[in-house]
Amino acid sequence: MESSISRTNLNCISLSDPDTQKSVELLKQACLDSGFFYVVDHGISQELMDDVFAQSKKFFDLPTNEKMKLLRDEKNRGYTPMLDEILDPENQVNGDYKEGYYIGVEVPADDPQANRPFYGPNQWPSDEVLPRWREVMEKYHSEALRVAKSVARIIALALNLEEDFFDRPEMLGEPIATLRLLHYEGGQKTGQVSNPSKGIYGAGAHSDYGLITLLATDDVVGLQICKDRNAQPQVWEYVAPVKGGFIVNLGDMLERWSNCIFRSTLHRVVLDGRERYSIAFFVEPSHDCIVECLPTCKSESNPPKFPPITCSAYLSQRYKDTHADLTAYSSNKA
């Protein structure tokens, strides 16, 4: 464990604050500095937040053979086992010491939209195994998307765009929104405590793929950010959990959209051996959305740094780059 790592201070944005300009300034400062900030007073009840964590724990407490029945499919829905994901292959000796569960936008299998990447039916544990589980997760997915859209309106204003820029149908009107439950097993179970010098991490260093991520965590510290990925040596800082609130960060897609004016910051999870639960909500625009330099983020002296790309093509490649090939599990799924 790196004992010299300090805690960082992040700006805190209240979604109930009537002073929109204050929120815009706080967010703009955060996005230029680290791409991370807190969001509180978001309207999701503490009761629902607690329920989602309780239901998540119930799933991860199931026997491995039960969880493997819901192994993630080609649509990236369902269970991801320990070590399934390797986010920092240059520095990790194994994969991430975490297990997860993906829940996306529910689209029936017979709907033409289900043929698109990241759309389709979710995998759900049966009511006999986990009663109310689907109901709680779908409610939280809906509420988290509402919060994400509120944050996106502040981001739009911070980029000198119209407030409803991201509300349009081709943006977040038909979003790719993915809930991911995460469980980092304690050192007593895995025999592993995070040790960066040996390449052992709860989650390897990475930046998120998409637009924005809303992260809810328990009270176990583990998330670290590196504000300058090119610094040698890199300086890592812990992000303190915030009870009932979200840790929000910008993804690579927004950095690309903003022509690198706003930051998508490297982060990782380094644990001291305690068990940890977190719930991430990844929000991206619609499949066909063209991600190209925003008009307010380019000039003669700062021309576009990236070519245009569709959201779907970009995300598909990023998922493929970081997850294990599903054929590796073919003999285990029963």
GROMACS .gro file of C-alpha atoms in nm:
model
  334
    1MET     CA    1   0.000   0.000   0.000
    2GLU     CA    2   0.131   0.345  -0.091
    3SER     CA    3   0.123   0.522   0.244
    4SER     CA    4   0.223   0.865   0.116
    5ILE     CA    5  -0.094   0.914  -0.089
    6SER     CA    6  -0.305   1.208   0.025
    7ARG     CA    7  -0.675   1.281  -0.019
    8THR     CA    8  -0.789   1.523  -0.283
    9ASN     CA    9  -1.048   1.797  -0.239
   10LEU     CA   10  -1.328   1.800  -0.497
   11ASN     CA   11  -1.587   2.066  -0.574
   12CYS     CA   12  -1.937   1.980  -0.455
   13ILE     CA   13  -2.240   2.066  -0.671
   14SER     CA   14  -2.590   2.070  -0.524
   15LEU     CA   15  -2.861   2.001  -0.780
   16SER     CA   16  -3.112   2.180  -0.554
   17ASP     CA   17  -2.915   2.506  -0.556
   18PRO     CA   18  -3.119   2.771  -0.744
   19ASP     CA   19  -2.796   2.957  -0.831
   20THR     CA   20  -2.727   2.784  -1.163
   21GLN     CA   21  -2.432   3.008  -1.243
   22LYS     CA   22  -2.261   2.904  -0.920
   23SER     CA   23  -2.304   2.537  -1.016
   24VAL     CA   24  -2.170   2.607  -1.365
   25GLU     CA   25  -1.858   2.778  -1.227
   26LEU     CA   26  -1.792   2.498  -0.976
   27LEU     CA   27  -1.833   2.235  -1.246
   28LYS     CA   28  -1.619   2.422  -1.498
   29GLN     CA   29  -1.337   2.457  -1.246
   30ALA     CA   30  -1.361   2.085  -1.160
   31CYS     CA   31  -1.364   1.979  -1.526
   32LEU     CA   32  -1.059   2.188  -1.610
   33ASP     CA   33  -0.872   2.065  -1.301
   34SER     CA   34  -0.948   1.696  -1.257
   35GLY     CA   35  -1.272   1.597  -1.429
   36PHE     CA   36  -1.404   1.475  -1.091
   37PHE     CA   37  -1.662   1.638  -0.861
   38TYR     CA   38  -1.932   1.552  -0.608
   39VAL     CA   39  -2.306   1.581  -0.677
   40VAL     CA   40  -2.547   1.601  -0.382
   41ASP     CA   41  -2.916   1.690  -0.330
   42HIS     CA   42  -2.999   1.491  -0.643
   43GLY     CA   43  -3.345   1.375  -0.542
   44ILE     CA   44  -3.278   1.000  -0.508
   45SER     CA   45  -3.390   0.897  -0.160
   46GLN     CA   46  -3.141   0.752   0.085
   47GLU     CA   47  -3.385   0.463   0.124
   48LEU     CA   48  -3.349   0.370  -0.245
   49MET     CA   49  -2.970   0.414  -0.235
   50ASP     CA   50  -2.949   0.180   0.067
   51ASP     CA   51  -3.183  -0.070  -0.101
   52VAL     CA   52  -2.969  -0.087  -0.416
   53PHE     CA   53  -2.657  -0.159  -0.211
   54ALA     CA   54  -2.841  -0.424  -0.008
   55GLN     CA   55  -2.973  -0.594  -0.322
   56SER     CA   56  -2.628  -0.579  -0.482
   57LYS     CA   57  -2.476  -0.754  -0.179
   58LYS     CA   58  -2.746  -1.024  -0.197
   59PHE     CA   59  -2.647  -1.101  -0.556
   60PHE     CA   60  -2.273  -1.116  -0.491
   61ASP     CA   61  -2.335  -1.337  -0.186
   62LEU     CA   62  -2.484  -1.607  -0.413
   63PRO     CA   63  -2.274  -1.919  -0.485
   64THR     CA   64  -2.043  -1.881  -0.785
   65ASN     CA   65  -2.235  -2.140  -0.990
   66GLU     CA   66  -2.556  -1.934  -0.947
   67LYS     CA   67  -2.381  -1.616  -1.057
   68MET     CA   68  -2.222  -1.789  -1.357
   69LYS     CA   69  -2.570  -1.877  -1.487
   70LEU     CA   70  -2.601  -1.504  -1.552
   71LEU     CA   71  -2.256  -1.460  -1.710
   72ARG     CA   72  -2.242  -1.149  -1.927
   73ASP     CA   73  -2.356  -1.201  -2.283
   74GLU     CA   74  -2.252  -1.045  -2.615
   75LYS     CA   75  -2.452  -0.735  -2.520
   76ASN     CA   76  -2.245  -0.691  -2.204
   77ARG     CA   77  -2.541  -0.769  -1.977
   78GLY     CA   78  -2.503  -0.978  -1.668
   79TYR     CA   79  -2.226  -1.104  -1.440
   80THR     CA   80  -1.855  -1.033  -1.481
   81PRO     CA   81  -1.639  -1.266  -1.266
   82MET     CA   82  -1.328  -1.181  -1.069
   83LEU     CA   83  -1.032  -1.101  -1.299
   84ASP     CA   84  -1.264  -1.076  -1.606
   85GLU     CA   85  -1.157  -0.720  -1.674
   86ILE     CA   86  -0.802  -0.594  -1.716
   87LEU     CA   87  -0.797  -0.216  -1.737
   88ASP     CA   88  -0.422  -0.154  -1.720
   89PRO     CA   89  -0.248  -0.445  -1.896
   90GLU     CA   90   0.093  -0.277  -1.890
   91ASN     CA   91   0.099  -0.265  -1.510
   92GLN     CA   92  -0.138  -0.539  -1.388
   93VAL     CA   93  -0.012  -0.892  -1.331
   94ASN     CA   94  -0.370  -1.027  -1.331
   95GLY     CA   95  -0.709  -0.872  -1.400
   96ASP     CA   96  -0.911  -0.655  -1.162
   97TYR     CA   97  -0.986  -0.809  -0.822
   98LYS     CA   98  -1.354  -0.726  -0.853
   99GLU     CA   99  -1.675  -0.886  -0.977
  100GLY     CA  100  -1.957  -0.693  -1.137
  101TYR     CA  101  -2.303  -0.699  -1.291
  102TYR     CA  102  -2.412  -0.498  -1.598
  103ILE     CA  103  -2.771  -0.372  -1.640
  104GLY     CA  104  -2.849  -0.163  -1.948
  105VAL     CA  105  -3.149  -0.009  -2.123
  106GLU     CA  106  -3.417  -0.281  -2.134
  107VAL     CA  107  -3.518  -0.357  -2.495
  108PRO     CA  108  -3.725  -0.671  -2.577
  109ALA     CA  109  -3.543  -0.931  -2.789
  110ASP     CA  110  -3.801  -0.901  -3.070
  111ASP     CA  111  -3.760  -0.523  -3.095
  112PRO     CA  112  -3.550  -0.415  -3.399
  113GLN     CA  113  -3.353  -0.186  -3.163
  114ALA     CA  114  -3.227  -0.498  -2.982
  115ASN     CA  115  -2.997  -0.567  -3.279
  116ARG     CA  116  -2.784  -0.267  -3.185
  117PRO     CA  117  -2.480  -0.297  -2.959
  118PHE     CA  118  -2.555  -0.225  -2.590
  119TYR     CA  119  -2.934  -0.254  -2.645
  120GLY     CA  120  -3.141  -0.564  -2.573
  121PRO     CA  121  -3.296  -0.759  -2.286
  122ASN     CA  122  -3.116  -0.760  -1.955
  123GLN     CA  123  -3.035  -1.077  -1.766
  124TRP     CA  124  -3.221  -1.098  -1.437
  125PRO     CA  125  -3.194  -1.333  -1.139
  126SER     CA  126  -3.524  -1.517  -1.086
  127ASP     CA  127  -3.772  -1.383  -0.830
  128GLU     CA  128  -3.736  -1.713  -0.645
  129VAL     CA  129  -3.365  -1.648  -0.594
  130LEU     CA  130  -3.377  -1.270  -0.543
  131PRO     CA  131  -3.727  -1.127  -0.499
  132ARG     CA  132  -3.767  -0.753  -0.581
  133TRP     CA  133  -3.416  -0.742  -0.730
  134ARG     CA  134  -3.522  -0.642  -1.081
  135GLU     CA  135  -3.776  -0.388  -0.951
  136VAL     CA  136  -3.515  -0.210  -0.737
  137MET     CA  137  -3.251  -0.205  -1.013
  138GLU     CA  138  -3.489  -0.071  -1.278
  139LYS     CA  139  -3.609   0.204  -1.046
  140TYR     CA  140  -3.253   0.306  -0.966
  141HIS     CA  141  -3.154   0.297  -1.335
  142SER     CA  142  -3.437   0.537  -1.416
  143GLU     CA  143  -3.356   0.772  -1.128
  144ALA     CA  144  -2.982   0.776  -1.202
  145LEU     CA  145  -3.051   0.866  -1.565
  146ARG     CA  146  -3.261   1.160  -1.449
  147VAL     CA  147  -2.970   1.281  -1.234
  148ALA     CA  148  -2.722   1.233  -1.521
  149LYS     CA  149  -2.935   1.448  -1.751
  150SER     CA  150  -2.942   1.723  -1.488
  151VAL     CA  151  -2.563   1.712  -1.464
  152ALA     CA  152  -2.534   1.715  -1.845
  153ARG     CA  153  -2.733   2.042  -1.857
  154ILE     CA  154  -2.478   2.206  -1.626
  155ILE     CA  155  -2.195   2.065  -1.840
  156ALA     CA  156  -2.356   2.213  -2.152
  157LEU     CA  157  -2.368   2.559  -1.993
  158ALA     CA  158  -2.007   2.521  -1.876
  159LEU     CA  159  -1.909   2.455  -2.241
  160ASN     CA  160  -2.101   2.767  -2.356
  161LEU     CA  161  -2.367   2.555  -2.526
  162GLU     CA  162  -2.744   2.573  -2.498
  163GLU     CA  163  -2.861   2.417  -2.172
  164ASP     CA  164  -3.061   2.148  -2.355
  165PHE     CA  165  -2.775   2.055  -2.591
  166PHE     CA  166  -2.744   1.701  -2.451
  167ASP     CA  167  -3.123   1.654  -2.418
  168ARG     CA  168  -3.173   1.615  -2.792
  169PRO     CA  169  -3.293   1.273  -2.924
  170GLU     CA  170  -2.958   1.194  -3.086
  171MET     CA  171  -2.779   1.274  -2.760
  172LEU     CA  172  -2.936   1.165  -2.430
  173GLY     CA  173  -3.288   1.138  -2.569
  174GLU     CA  174  -3.211   0.774  -2.651
  175PRO     CA  175  -2.901   0.713  -2.441
  176ILE     CA  176  -2.679   0.413  -2.385
  177ALA     CA  177  -2.708   0.407  -2.006
  178THR     CA  178  -2.549   0.123  -1.812
  179LEU     CA  179  -2.571   0.044  -1.443
  180ARG     CA  180  -2.285  -0.162  -1.307
  181LEU     CA  181  -2.283  -0.316  -0.962
  182LEU     CA  182  -1.931  -0.376  -0.831
  183HIS     CA  183  -1.792  -0.588  -0.549
  184TYR     CA  184  -1.429  -0.590  -0.440
  185GLU     CA  185  -1.365  -0.895  -0.224
  186GLY     CA  186  -1.172  -0.847   0.097
  187GLY     CA  187  -0.819  -0.975   0.137
  188GLN     CA  188  -0.939  -1.258   0.362
  189LYS     CA  189  -1.122  -1.417   0.066
  190THR     CA  190  -0.878  -1.349  -0.217
  191GLY     CA  191  -0.557  -1.346  -0.022
  192GLN     CA  192  -0.484  -1.025  -0.212
  193VAL     CA  193  -0.441  -0.675  -0.080
  194SER     CA  194  -0.383  -0.412  -0.350
  195ASN     CA  195  -0.013  -0.355  -0.410
  196PRO     CA  196   0.069  -0.121  -0.700
  197SER     CA  197   0.440  -0.207  -0.681
  198LYS     CA  198   0.347  -0.570  -0.756
  199GLY     CA  199   0.078  -0.493  -1.013
  200ILE     CA  200  -0.215  -0.594  -0.789
  201TYR     CA  201  -0.519  -0.364  -0.798
  202GLY     CA  202  -0.887  -0.369  -0.715
  203ALA     CA  203  -0.925  -0.195  -1.050
  204GLY     CA  204  -0.634  -0.101  -1.273
  205ALA     CA  205  -0.564   0.256  -1.381
  206HIS     CA  206  -0.802   0.370  -1.655
  207SER     CA  207  -1.020   0.652  -1.775
  208ASP     CA  208  -1.389   0.590  -1.844
  209TYR     CA  209  -1.501   0.546  -2.203
  210GLY     CA  210  -1.808   0.760  -2.233
  211LEU     CA  211  -1.974   1.089  -2.148
  212ILE     CA  212  -2.012   1.092  -1.768
  213THR     CA  213  -2.008   0.840  -1.483
  214LEU     CA  214  -2.207   0.863  -1.160
  215LEU     CA  215  -2.047   0.659  -0.882
  216ALA     CA  216  -2.209   0.573  -0.551
  217THR     CA  217  -1.985   0.398  -0.297
  218ASP     CA  218  -1.999   0.252   0.050
  219ASP     CA  219  -1.780   0.408   0.319
  220VAL     CA  220  -1.463   0.210   0.234
  221VAL     CA  221  -1.199   0.433   0.076
  222GLY     CA  222  -1.038   0.291  -0.238
  223LEU     CA  223  -1.082   0.522  -0.537
  224GLN     CA  224  -0.770   0.713  -0.639
  225ILE     CA  225  -0.722   0.972  -0.914
  226CYS     CA  226  -0.415   1.094  -1.100
  227LYS     CA  227  -0.467   1.447  -1.225
  228ASP     CA  228  -0.161   1.441  -1.452
  229ARG     CA  229  -0.113   1.105  -1.625
  230ASN     CA  230   0.210   1.222  -1.789
  231ALA     CA  231   0.386   1.318  -1.463
  232GLN     CA  232   0.682   1.108  -1.357
  233PRO     CA  233   0.632   0.972  -1.103
  234GLN     CA  234   0.255   0.980  -1.118
  235VAL     CA  235   0.087   1.137  -0.815
  236TRP     CA  236  -0.221   0.950  -0.691
  237GLU     CA  237  -0.479   1.094  -0.449
  238TYR     CA  238  -0.766   0.924  -0.267
  239VAL     CA  239  -1.122   1.044  -0.325
  240ALA     CA  240  -1.328   1.034  -0.006
  241PRO     CA  241  -1.672   0.867  -0.026
  242VAL     CA  242  -1.974   1.098   0.014
  243LYS     CA  243  -2.275   0.953   0.197
  244GLY     CA  244  -2.587   0.967  -0.018
  245GLY     CA  245  -2.413   1.159  -0.296
  246PHE     CA  246  -2.232   1.077  -0.619
  247ILE     CA  247  -1.871   1.100  -0.723
  248VAL     CA  248  -1.904   1.215  -1.086
  249ASN     CA  249  -1.634   1.202  -1.348
  250LEU     CA  250  -1.606   1.288  -1.714
  251GLY     CA  251  -1.527   1.018  -1.970
  252ASP     CA  252  -1.298   1.009  -2.272
  253MET     CA  253  -1.587   1.082  -2.506
  254LEU     CA  254  -1.651   1.419  -2.342
  255GLU     CA  255  -1.279   1.498  -2.346
  256ARG     CA  256  -1.283   1.421  -2.719
  257TRP     CA  257  -1.599   1.625  -2.773
  258SER     CA  258  -1.453   1.924  -2.588
  259ASN     CA  259  -1.125   1.902  -2.781
  260CYS     CA  260  -0.940   1.818  -2.456
  261ILE     CA  261  -1.057   2.136  -2.280
  262PHE     CA  262  -1.240   1.922  -2.023
  263ARG     CA  263  -1.049   1.639  -1.858
  264SER     CA  264  -1.105   1.265  -1.848
  265THR     CA  265  -0.885   1.164  -1.560
  266LEU     CA  266  -0.695   0.844  -1.488
  267HIS     CA  267  -0.832   0.660  -1.184
  268ARG     CA  268  -0.795   0.324  -1.014
  269VAL     CA  269  -0.907   0.131  -0.705
  270VAL     CA  270  -0.646   0.045  -0.444
  271LEU     CA  271  -0.776  -0.142  -0.139
  272ASP     CA  272  -0.640  -0.215   0.206
  273GLY     CA  273  -0.795  -0.563   0.229
  274ARG     CA  274  -1.144  -0.455   0.331
  275GLU     CA  275  -1.446  -0.559   0.125
  276ARG     CA  276  -1.592  -0.274  -0.085
  277TYR     CA  277  -1.912  -0.220  -0.282
  278SER     CA  278  -1.979   0.051  -0.536
  279ILE     CA  279  -2.241   0.124  -0.800
  280ALA     CA  280  -2.138   0.293  -1.125
  281PHE     CA  281  -2.379   0.445  -1.376
  282PHE     CA  282  -2.225   0.508  -1.719
  283VAL     CA  283  -2.407   0.750  -1.948
  284GLU     CA  284  -2.338   0.781  -2.319
  285PRO     CA  285  -2.531   0.939  -2.607
  286SER     CA  286  -2.734   0.743  -2.863
  287HIS     CA  287  -2.574   0.489  -3.097
  288ASP     CA  288  -2.574   0.710  -3.405
  289CYS     CA  289  -2.457   1.026  -3.231
  290ILE     CA  290  -2.155   1.169  -3.410
  291VAL     CA  291  -1.891   1.268  -3.159
  292GLU     CA  292  -1.702   1.556  -3.315
  293CYS     CA  293  -1.543   1.871  -3.182
  294LEU     CA  294  -1.802   2.105  -3.031
  295PRO     CA  295  -1.834   2.444  -3.204
  296THR     CA  296  -1.744   2.626  -2.881
  297CYS     CA  297  -1.425   2.420  -2.833
  298LYS     CA  298  -1.234   2.493  -3.153
  299SER     CA  299  -1.062   2.792  -3.308
  300GLU     CA  300  -0.789   2.871  -3.557
  301SER     CA  301  -0.531   2.831  -3.282
  302ASN     CA  302  -0.701   2.518  -3.141
  303PRO     CA  303  -0.830   2.309  -3.434
  304PRO     CA  304  -1.009   1.974  -3.376
  305LYS     CA  305  -0.771   1.709  -3.241
  306PHE     CA  306  -0.984   1.403  -3.328
  307PRO     CA  307  -1.181   1.289  -3.634
  308PRO     CA  308  -1.558   1.238  -3.597
  309ILE     CA  309  -1.677   0.892  -3.483
  310THR     CA  310  -2.013   0.740  -3.394
  311CYS     CA  311  -2.077   0.669  -3.028
  312SER     CA  312  -2.158   0.304  -3.100
  313ALA     CA  313  -1.835   0.232  -3.289
  314TYR     CA  314  -1.626   0.404  -3.026
  315LEU     CA  315  -1.779   0.223  -2.728
  316SER     CA  316  -1.776  -0.120  -2.894
  317GLN     CA  317  -1.402  -0.101  -2.948
  318ARG     CA  318  -1.332   0.018  -2.594
  319TYR     CA  319  -1.531  -0.267  -2.436
  320LYS     CA  320  -1.357  -0.522  -2.658
  321ASP     CA  321  -1.017  -0.386  -2.557
  322THR     CA  322  -1.073  -0.429  -2.181
  323HIS     CA  323  -1.286  -0.742  -2.127
  324ALA     CA  324  -1.196  -1.110  -2.150
  325ASP     CA  325  -1.316  -1.307  -2.453
  326LEU     CA  326  -1.642  -1.479  -2.360
  327THR     CA  327  -1.526  -1.809  -2.512
  328ALA     CA  328  -1.290  -1.838  -2.212
  329TYR     CA  329  -1.596  -1.915  -2.000
  330SER     CA  330  -1.777  -2.151  -2.236
  331SER     CA  331  -1.694  -2.460  -2.034
  332ASN     CA  332  -1.802  -2.301  -1.706
  333LYS     CA  333  -2.149  -2.173  -1.785
  334ALA     CA  334  -2.409  -2.427  -1.682
   0.00000   0.00000   0.00000
